[in-house]
Amino acid sequence: MKALIHFFLKNHKFTVIIMVMITMIGLRGILSLNSESYPTVDLGVAIVVTPYPGAAPEDVEADVTKPIEEEVRKVRGLKEVKSVSQIGLSRIVIKADIDNYDVATVMDDIESAVKSVSDLPPGIPAPKYVEVKSEEFPALEIGVVGDNQNRKRDRFADYLKEAVEDLKGVLKVELNGYREREFSIYLNQRKLNKFHVGADEVIQTLSARNLSIPAGDLVGDKEQLLVRLDGKTDNVDELLATPIRTNYSGKQVLLGDVAEVYDGQEDAVRLTSVNGQAATLLVVTKRGGADTIALVGHIEELLESVAVPEGLEVKVYFNEAEKVKNRTEVLISNAYIGLALVIVFMLIFLPGKVGIVASLSLPLALIATFGVMPILEMNLNVITICALVIALGMLVDNSVVIAENYVRLREDGLESHAAALKAAHQFWLPITCTAMTTIAGFLPMLVTKGVLGQFIRYIPIIVTLSLIGSLIESFFLLPMRLRAVDSKPAKKNKDSDWFKIMVKKFESFMDVMIRKRYLVAIGFSFVLFGSGYLLFGVNKFILFPSEQTEIYTARFEMKKGTTLEASQKASERLSKQIKEALGDDVEYIVAVSGKSEQDISDPKSKEGDNVGILKIYVTQEASFSLYYTDALEKMRAIDTSYLDSVTYNTVINGPPVGAPVNLTLRSHNSEQLQALSYKLLEKVKKLDGVENPEINDTYGDDEVEVLLNHSKIQRLGLSVGQIGSTIKDLLDGRVISELNLKNKKFNIRLRLRDSDKSSIRNLENIKIMDRRGNLIRLSNLAQLKKKSGSLVIKRYDYQRSKTLTADIDAALTTSGEANKRAIAIFQELNQKYPEVSLAIGGEEESTRESMQSLAQALGLAILGIFGVLVFLFSSYLRPLIIMSTIPLGITGVSIAFLIHDKPVSFLAMIGIIGLAGIIVNSGIVLISFIDELRDESGERLHDVLVKASGLRLKAVMVTSLTTISGLLPTAYGWGGADLILMPMTLAMAWGLVTGTILTLIWVPCAYALLEDFTALFKRALR
């Protein structure tokens, strides 16, 4: 090691070139980094959707869902399989075990399994497989607001879609609330009867008419011609003039005689609005790896250049790039403040040129880290910037120790070259070990499982990279700079030095403490017990607190049978009420009717004309000033008597973790499942602090059952299929043909006009044509019976299931407490219904997995730190003294979260684990110096301990102060607040403050106590 240091000192010009190269590589790395809000995580989720038109939920389950599940369950590496079987559709969500299996392999196997399903009903569309990737997330969400007469709004939205999709970096643009162009044929039942025309006759005629048939080639000597029969129509007038029936006398029945035809739009499946005004929404999804800020910049330029039709308005209600910019600017501002504080403290304790050149270690180590980040496919996001902020203050610790040692050696008379060489070499092993203990504290975070583990994995990686860069810089580059700026003989510091006065007072204080070390040990025991009680007994644990809430949701449900249009009107009314309640704090309210779903993993997801969801986007100022409980209270005070139900929630910042209470009950016994789930629901409703508990049952609209008279049907030569097809064609509509005009595809669809299909009586009057050409009323063929709607069948891990979800009032309870009480109720009921099993999901599952992972990480961190210390001291006892300083940081953490009235969160626990690796550094410095002083001085132990406490006070204070000053700006938001990361930096900053102070007192006392016990043990052995 000494030879390497000497090499870089001797070849100082080469060393300067190395510094320039590091700077250039780092700057190139900074320029190539992409920006995003959160790191990309591998969700390991696939969705399989299979239409089964007209089938009842029971038939969908038996004929589609189960066969697919049976093939999928053969795949290794699955975590859970959920499915929904509803009228005409099967939807299966499959999650891979991302911790123990290769996700790409599992996803490929799932896709292969879905394709291999062979026993699905004939004639249905093939299952559609989609893999959900978090890297392909919405970068921009746009609302085109205005009137949609003649599809004006939808046509412009479609134009925008094509223009945006043409930009590089855009994966796709999804339209929501958009209705495709359609030639709509509305049959008039009265006119059909008048002309004695059946619906089947109209359908057959139009289907045979609207064809395009390639009929072969004409091949001549000089040319070849393609023959094509084109019978397709391209306008409404042609359709109206289409003959349906012609007799021998030439008299015709035209389509216009029995129907109305419009160049219109397809039936709405979703209706959307922005701030209470009807809108078509565009959701722009970026490609994986694309820079969010650059991409959104290109889209904004496009939007500015586009001519918006009169009467329409384009509103960008969600801008991911803006969030990225704001968050990045906040963290960078705090990093700059921290950097300034670090340098100020260095210059206070290391004045002059030495302090300046030592402070250069920080930017050099940071730039080196930036240079490596693109190689490891990292981007600039909340987590990577936070990791850099954490490392900020630690990057100069090594330089502080070496520079201070250099100054001391120069004062002792060594010339600059020798002093620089000795200063770096003398402490290279202890310095390396302090860095390794910090790395050992952070690196085990990589064992954290699930999505949360992927979410934080860059923290240990970046801290490790930056610390390794700091070691290399301080050992090989710093000595050259120290020698270059300090060639004159050093002068001894005067005795009036202010810090020496502080040292003397501290030595006097430590003299007393060491003499009363047993009382100190008792006092420290009480402090640690109290701190542990405050942290784990008084403070609440919430995985991701609802702080800095930017988006709220309002889910509403209306009575069964409510039309989509009525639901949309209700959503617009609710939007206006919410705007009045929250005032200027609201920026946008986006409503979707027809589906209530927050994201793909939403356990409360529902579909139907009578449901919907509102997303309330508050201003950036309101996300800080408006506390989420106040916002929810204001919204819950709104009069919503016109709705069947409405619930308000926050959208938590961070990775998806699910509902606070999410209990899935599963069984093959449907009766026991039904009985237990609703008894559980009734009891959970009575729990304090539990809000909006519900079972995820979804019922379709009330049904009309057609009970056919089979003997009469057979006598008339009809079939069940013919009757069913006619009814379906008239009510739901039948696509006659697909047109392609101006490179746009759309359908010709036939159906009964709305006034002819509004009641059971209308249904009875539908006429079926038999093989003799007679028209027979449906009421003569069947009995019609009204009944309740079918239950949507949900399954979890291959059994039928029901999921109980609930929110919590954070002021009264936590997710853990609510789940614990709900599980106790289930266990009591389970004795009566033993065939029902329980699966815990949502926030509780994420919390349990996270805490288990964090416990493993903490165990590995402690073991790793202890191993490094044993190597350094070649002893088991000395490391035990240093390890005993780890709990001292908990004192500051528990006090900080108590006085700031903040819950302990997942990121706060990450900060505590990282704190373990940092806080031991002060103990290493003290123990190393105590051992060195004992060997050199020969003084009695008490005097050595007092003297060592004073002599290493500066080194301990400076290294701790630089680390703390790097964390404080982010912890308190001096350059702008980011409430998501505040818990982590707050825990580390306060833990270091108390940990450093208590370590300075405890380590000498503990050293003396250890010597007492060693002496006592030796005497006992004699």
Short mmCIF file of N, CA, C and O in Angstrom, two decimals, residues 126-195:
data_model
loop_
_atom_site.label_atom_id
_atom_site.label_comp_id
_atom_site.label_asym_id
_atom_site.label_seq_id
_atom_site.Cartn_x
_atom_site.Cartn_y
_atom_site.Cartn_z
N ALA A 126 -58.97 -15.91 -29.18
CA ALA A 126 -57.86 -16.48 -28.41
C ALA A 126 -57.56 -15.61 -27.19
O ALA A 126 -57.74 -14.39 -27.23
N PRO A 127 -57.10 -16.21 -26.10
CA PRO A 127 -56.73 -15.43 -24.91
C PRO A 127 -55.65 -14.40 -25.25
O PRO A 127 -54.70 -14.70 -25.97
N LYS A 128 -55.81 -13.20 -24.71
CA LYS A 128 -54.84 -12.13 -24.95
C LYS A 128 -53.92 -12.02 -23.73
O LYS A 128 -54.38 -11.77 -22.62
N TYR A 129 -52.62 -12.21 -23.96
CA TYR A 129 -51.61 -12.18 -22.88
C TYR A 129 -50.89 -10.83 -22.90
O TYR A 129 -50.42 -10.38 -23.95
N VAL A 130 -50.82 -10.17 -21.73
CA VAL A 130 -50.13 -8.89 -21.61
C VAL A 130 -49.25 -8.92 -20.35
O VAL A 130 -49.73 -9.26 -19.27
N GLU A 131 -47.98 -8.57 -20.51
CA GLU A 131 -47.09 -8.46 -19.36
C GLU A 131 -47.05 -7.00 -18.91
O GLU A 131 -46.87 -6.09 -19.72
N VAL A 132 -47.23 -6.79 -17.61
CA VAL A 132 -47.23 -5.44 -17.04
C VAL A 132 -45.79 -5.08 -16.68
O VAL A 132 -45.16 -5.77 -15.88
N LYS A 133 -45.30 -3.99 -17.27
CA LYS A 133 -43.93 -3.56 -17.02
C LYS A 133 -43.93 -2.17 -16.41
O LYS A 133 -44.51 -1.24 -16.98
N SER A 134 -43.28 -2.00 -15.27
CA SER A 134 -43.30 -0.71 -14.58
C SER A 134 -42.48 0.34 -15.33
O SER A 134 -42.70 1.54 -15.18
N GLU A 135 -41.52 -0.11 -16.15
CA GLU A 135 -40.70 0.88 -16.88
C GLU A 135 -41.51 1.58 -17.97
O GLU A 135 -41.13 2.63 -18.45
N GLU A 136 -42.62 0.96 -18.33
CA GLU A 136 -43.48 1.55 -19.35
C GLU A 136 -44.68 2.21 -18.65
O GLU A 136 -45.78 1.69 -18.65
N PHE A 137 -44.42 3.34 -18.01
CA PHE A 137 -45.45 3.99 -17.23
C PHE A 137 -45.90 5.29 -17.91
O PHE A 137 -45.20 5.83 -18.76
N PRO A 138 -47.09 5.80 -17.55
CA PRO A 138 -47.57 7.04 -18.17
C PRO A 138 -46.63 8.21 -17.89
O PRO A 138 -46.27 8.47 -16.74
N ALA A 139 -46.23 8.89 -18.94
CA ALA A 139 -45.39 10.07 -18.78
C ALA A 139 -46.23 11.35 -18.83
O ALA A 139 -45.84 12.37 -18.27
N LEU A 140 -47.37 11.26 -19.49
CA LEU A 140 -48.23 12.43 -19.64
C LEU A 140 -49.67 11.95 -19.82
O LEU A 140 -49.91 10.95 -20.50
N GLU A 141 -50.60 12.67 -19.20
CA GLU A 141 -52.01 12.36 -19.38
C GLU A 141 -52.73 13.65 -19.77
O GLU A 141 -52.60 14.67 -19.10
N ILE A 142 -53.45 13.57 -20.88
CA ILE A 142 -54.03 14.76 -21.51
C ILE A 142 -55.54 14.59 -21.63
O ILE A 142 -56.03 13.49 -21.94
N GLY A 143 -56.26 15.66 -21.41
CA GLY A 143 -57.71 15.66 -21.62
C GLY A 143 -58.07 16.62 -22.74
O GLY A 143 -57.68 17.79 -22.71
N VAL A 144 -58.79 16.11 -23.73
CA VAL A 144 -59.35 16.98 -24.77
C VAL A 144 -60.79 17.27 -24.36
O VAL A 144 -61.63 16.37 -24.36
N VAL A 145 -61.06 18.51 -23.98
CA VAL A 145 -62.34 18.89 -23.40
C VAL A 145 -63.16 19.67 -24.41
O VAL A 145 -62.64 20.53 -25.14
N GLY A 146 -64.46 19.36 -24.47
CA GLY A 146 -65.33 20.10 -25.37
C GLY A 146 -66.44 19.24 -25.93
O GLY A 146 -66.57 18.05 -25.60
N ASP A 147 -67.26 19.83 -26.78
CA ASP A 147 -68.41 19.14 -27.35
C ASP A 147 -67.95 18.08 -28.36
O ASP A 147 -66.95 18.26 -29.06
N ASN A 148 -68.71 16.96 -28.40
CA ASN A 148 -68.33 15.87 -29.29
C ASN A 148 -69.34 15.68 -30.42
O ASN A 148 -69.49 14.58 -30.95
N GLN A 149 -70.03 16.75 -30.80
CA GLN A 149 -70.99 16.65 -31.89
C GLN A 149 -70.27 16.31 -33.19
O GLN A 149 -69.23 16.87 -33.51
N ASN A 150 -70.82 15.32 -33.89
CA ASN A 150 -70.18 14.81 -35.12
C ASN A 150 -68.76 14.29 -34.85
O ASN A 150 -67.90 14.35 -35.70
N ARG A 151 -68.57 13.81 -33.65
CA ARG A 151 -67.28 13.23 -33.22
C ARG A 151 -66.13 14.23 -33.34
O ARG A 151 -64.98 13.85 -33.54
N LYS A 152 -66.41 15.49 -33.18
CA LYS A 152 -65.40 16.53 -33.31
C LYS A 152 -64.27 16.32 -32.30
O LYS A 152 -63.08 16.37 -32.66
N ARG A 153 -64.64 16.08 -31.05
CA ARG A 153 -63.62 15.90 -30.00
C ARG A 153 -62.84 14.61 -30.20
O ARG A 153 -61.60 14.59 -30.10
N ASP A 154 -63.55 13.52 -30.51
CA ASP A 154 -62.87 12.24 -30.68
C ASP A 154 -61.96 12.23 -31.91
O ASP A 154 -60.89 11.62 -31.89
N ARG A 155 -62.38 12.91 -32.97
CA ARG A 155 -61.54 12.97 -34.17
C ARG A 155 -60.23 13.71 -33.89
O ARG A 155 -59.16 13.30 -34.33
N PHE A 156 -60.34 14.80 -33.13
CA PHE A 156 -59.11 15.54 -32.78
C PHE A 156 -58.24 14.73 -31.83
O PHE A 156 -57.00 14.72 -31.96
N ALA A 157 -58.86 14.03 -30.88
CA ALA A 157 -58.10 13.18 -29.95
C ALA A 157 -57.36 12.08 -30.70
O ALA A 157 -56.20 11.77 -30.39
N ASP A 158 -58.01 11.50 -31.69
CA ASP A 158 -57.37 10.45 -32.50
C ASP A 158 -56.21 11.02 -33.31
O ASP A 158 -55.16 10.38 -33.46
N TYR A 159 -56.38 12.24 -33.82
CA TYR A 159 -55.29 12.91 -34.54
C TYR A 159 -54.10 13.15 -33.61
O TYR A 159 -52.94 12.90 -33.99
N LEU A 160 -54.38 13.63 -32.41
CA LEU A 160 -53.31 13.84 -31.43
C LEU A 160 -52.61 12.53 -31.09
O LEU A 160 -51.38 12.48 -30.96
N LYS A 161 -53.38 11.48 -30.95
CA LYS A 161 -52.81 10.15 -30.63
C LYS A 161 -51.77 9.75 -31.67
O LYS A 161 -50.65 9.35 -31.34
N GLU A 162 -52.12 9.87 -32.93
CA GLU A 162 -51.20 9.48 -34.00
C GLU A 162 -49.97 10.37 -34.02
O GLU A 162 -48.85 9.89 -34.23
N ALA A 163 -50.16 11.67 -33.77
CA ALA A 163 -49.03 12.60 -33.79
C ALA A 163 -48.06 12.31 -32.65
O ALA A 163 -46.83 12.33 -32.83
N VAL A 164 -48.60 12.03 -31.47
CA VAL A 164 -47.74 11.76 -30.30
C VAL A 164 -47.04 10.42 -30.45
O VAL A 164 -45.86 10.28 -30.12
N GLU A 165 -47.75 9.41 -30.96
CA GLU A 165 -47.14 8.08 -31.13
C GLU A 165 -46.00 8.10 -32.14
O GLU A 165 -45.16 7.20 -32.14
N ASP A 166 -45.96 9.13 -32.98
CA ASP A 166 -44.90 9.24 -33.98
C ASP A 166 -43.58 9.72 -33.37
O ASP A 166 -42.54 9.66 -34.01
N LEU A 167 -43.63 10.18 -32.11
CA LEU A 167 -42.43 10.67 -31.44
C LEU A 167 -41.61 9.51 -30.90
O LEU A 167 -42.16 8.53 -30.39
N LYS A 168 -40.29 9.64 -30.99
CA LYS A 168 -39.40 8.62 -30.43
C LYS A 168 -39.53 8.62 -28.91
O LYS A 168 -39.63 9.67 -28.28
N GLY A 169 -39.50 7.45 -28.33
CA GLY A 169 -39.60 7.34 -26.87
C GLY A 169 -41.01 7.07 -26.40
O GLY A 169 -41.21 6.72 -25.24
N VAL A 170 -42.00 7.20 -27.30
CA VAL A 170 -43.39 6.92 -26.94
C VAL A 170 -43.71 5.48 -27.31
O VAL A 170 -43.53 5.06 -28.45
N LEU A 171 -44.15 4.71 -26.32
CA LEU A 171 -44.51 3.32 -26.58
C LEU A 171 -45.91 3.23 -27.17
O LEU A 171 -46.13 2.57 -28.19
N LYS A 172 -46.85 3.92 -26.54
CA LYS A 172 -48.23 3.89 -27.03
C LYS A 172 -49.01 5.03 -26.40
O LYS A 172 -48.59 5.63 -25.41
N VAL A 173 -50.14 5.34 -27.01
CA VAL A 173 -51.08 6.32 -26.46
C VAL A 173 -52.44 5.63 -26.38
O VAL A 173 -52.97 5.18 -27.40
N GLU A 174 -52.97 5.54 -25.17
CA GLU A 174 -54.28 4.92 -24.99
C GLU A 174 -55.35 6.00 -24.89
O GLU A 174 -55.15 7.02 -24.22
N LEU A 175 -56.46 5.75 -25.55
CA LEU A 175 -57.59 6.68 -25.50
C LEU A 175 -58.63 6.15 -24.51
O LEU A 175 -58.99 4.96 -24.55
N ASN A 176 -59.11 7.02 -23.65
CA ASN A 176 -60.13 6.64 -22.68
C ASN A 176 -61.32 7.58 -22.83
O ASN A 176 -61.14 8.80 -22.94
N GLY A 177 -62.53 7.02 -22.86
CA GLY A 177 -63.69 7.84 -23.12
C GLY A 177 -63.87 8.13 -24.61
O GLY A 177 -64.67 8.97 -24.99
N TYR A 178 -63.11 7.41 -25.42
CA TYR A 178 -63.12 7.60 -26.88
C TYR A 178 -64.10 6.61 -27.51
O TYR A 178 -64.18 5.45 -27.11
N ARG A 179 -64.85 7.08 -28.50
CA ARG A 179 -65.81 6.23 -29.20
C ARG A 179 -65.47 6.23 -30.68
O ARG A 179 -65.43 7.29 -31.32
N GLU A 180 -65.20 5.05 -31.21
CA GLU A 180 -64.79 4.90 -32.60
C GLU A 180 -65.95 5.22 -33.55
O GLU A 180 -67.13 5.07 -33.20
N ARG A 181 -65.60 5.69 -34.74
CA ARG A 181 -66.61 5.94 -35.77
C ARG A 181 -67.34 4.64 -36.09
O ARG A 181 -66.75 3.55 -36.08
N GLU A 182 -68.63 4.76 -36.43
CA GLU A 182 -69.42 3.56 -36.75
C GLU A 182 -70.60 3.96 -37.63
O GLU A 182 -71.24 5.00 -37.42
N PHE A 183 -70.88 3.15 -38.65
CA PHE A 183 -72.14 3.27 -39.39
C PHE A 183 -73.17 2.47 -38.59
O PHE A 183 -73.11 1.23 -38.56
N SER A 184 -74.11 3.17 -37.98
CA SER A 184 -75.08 2.53 -37.09
C SER A 184 -76.41 2.36 -37.80
O SER A 184 -77.00 3.33 -38.29
N ILE A 185 -76.87 1.11 -37.86
CA ILE A 185 -78.16 0.77 -38.48
C ILE A 185 -79.14 0.46 -37.35
O ILE A 185 -78.95 -0.51 -36.61
N TYR A 186 -80.19 1.27 -37.23
CA TYR A 186 -81.19 1.08 -36.18
C TYR A 186 -82.49 0.57 -36.80
O TYR A 186 -83.20 1.31 -37.52
N LEU A 187 -82.78 -0.71 -36.56
CA LEU A 187 -83.99 -1.31 -37.11
C LEU A 187 -85.21 -0.80 -36.35
O LEU A 187 -85.19 -0.64 -35.13
N ASN A 188 -86.29 -0.59 -37.10
CA ASN A 188 -87.56 -0.15 -36.54
C ASN A 188 -88.50 -1.35 -36.51
O ASN A 188 -88.91 -1.87 -37.56
N GLN A 189 -88.83 -1.84 -35.30
CA GLN A 189 -89.62 -3.05 -35.17
C GLN A 189 -90.99 -2.92 -35.84
O GLN A 189 -91.48 -3.85 -36.49
N ARG A 190 -91.62 -1.74 -35.75
CA ARG A 190 -92.94 -1.54 -36.35
C ARG A 190 -92.85 -1.66 -37.88
O ARG A 190 -93.71 -2.29 -38.51
N LYS A 191 -91.81 -1.08 -38.47
CA LYS A 191 -91.67 -1.15 -39.93
C LYS A 191 -91.27 -2.55 -40.39
O LYS A 191 -91.66 -2.97 -41.49
N LEU A 192 -90.48 -3.24 -39.57
CA LEU A 192 -90.16 -4.63 -39.91
C LEU A 192 -91.45 -5.45 -40.00
O LEU A 192 -91.62 -6.27 -40.92
N ASN A 193 -92.35 -5.23 -39.05
CA ASN A 193 -93.63 -5.94 -39.06
C ASN A 193 -94.48 -5.54 -40.27
O ASN A 193 -95.13 -6.37 -40.91
N LYS A 194 -94.43 -4.25 -40.58
CA LYS A 194 -95.24 -3.74 -41.69
C LYS A 194 -94.83 -4.39 -43.01
O LYS A 194 -95.68 -4.79 -43.82
N PHE A 195 -93.53 -4.50 -43.24
CA PHE A 195 -93.05 -5.08 -44.51
C PHE A 195 -92.81 -6.59 -44.40
O PHE A 195 -92.31 -7.20 -45.34
#
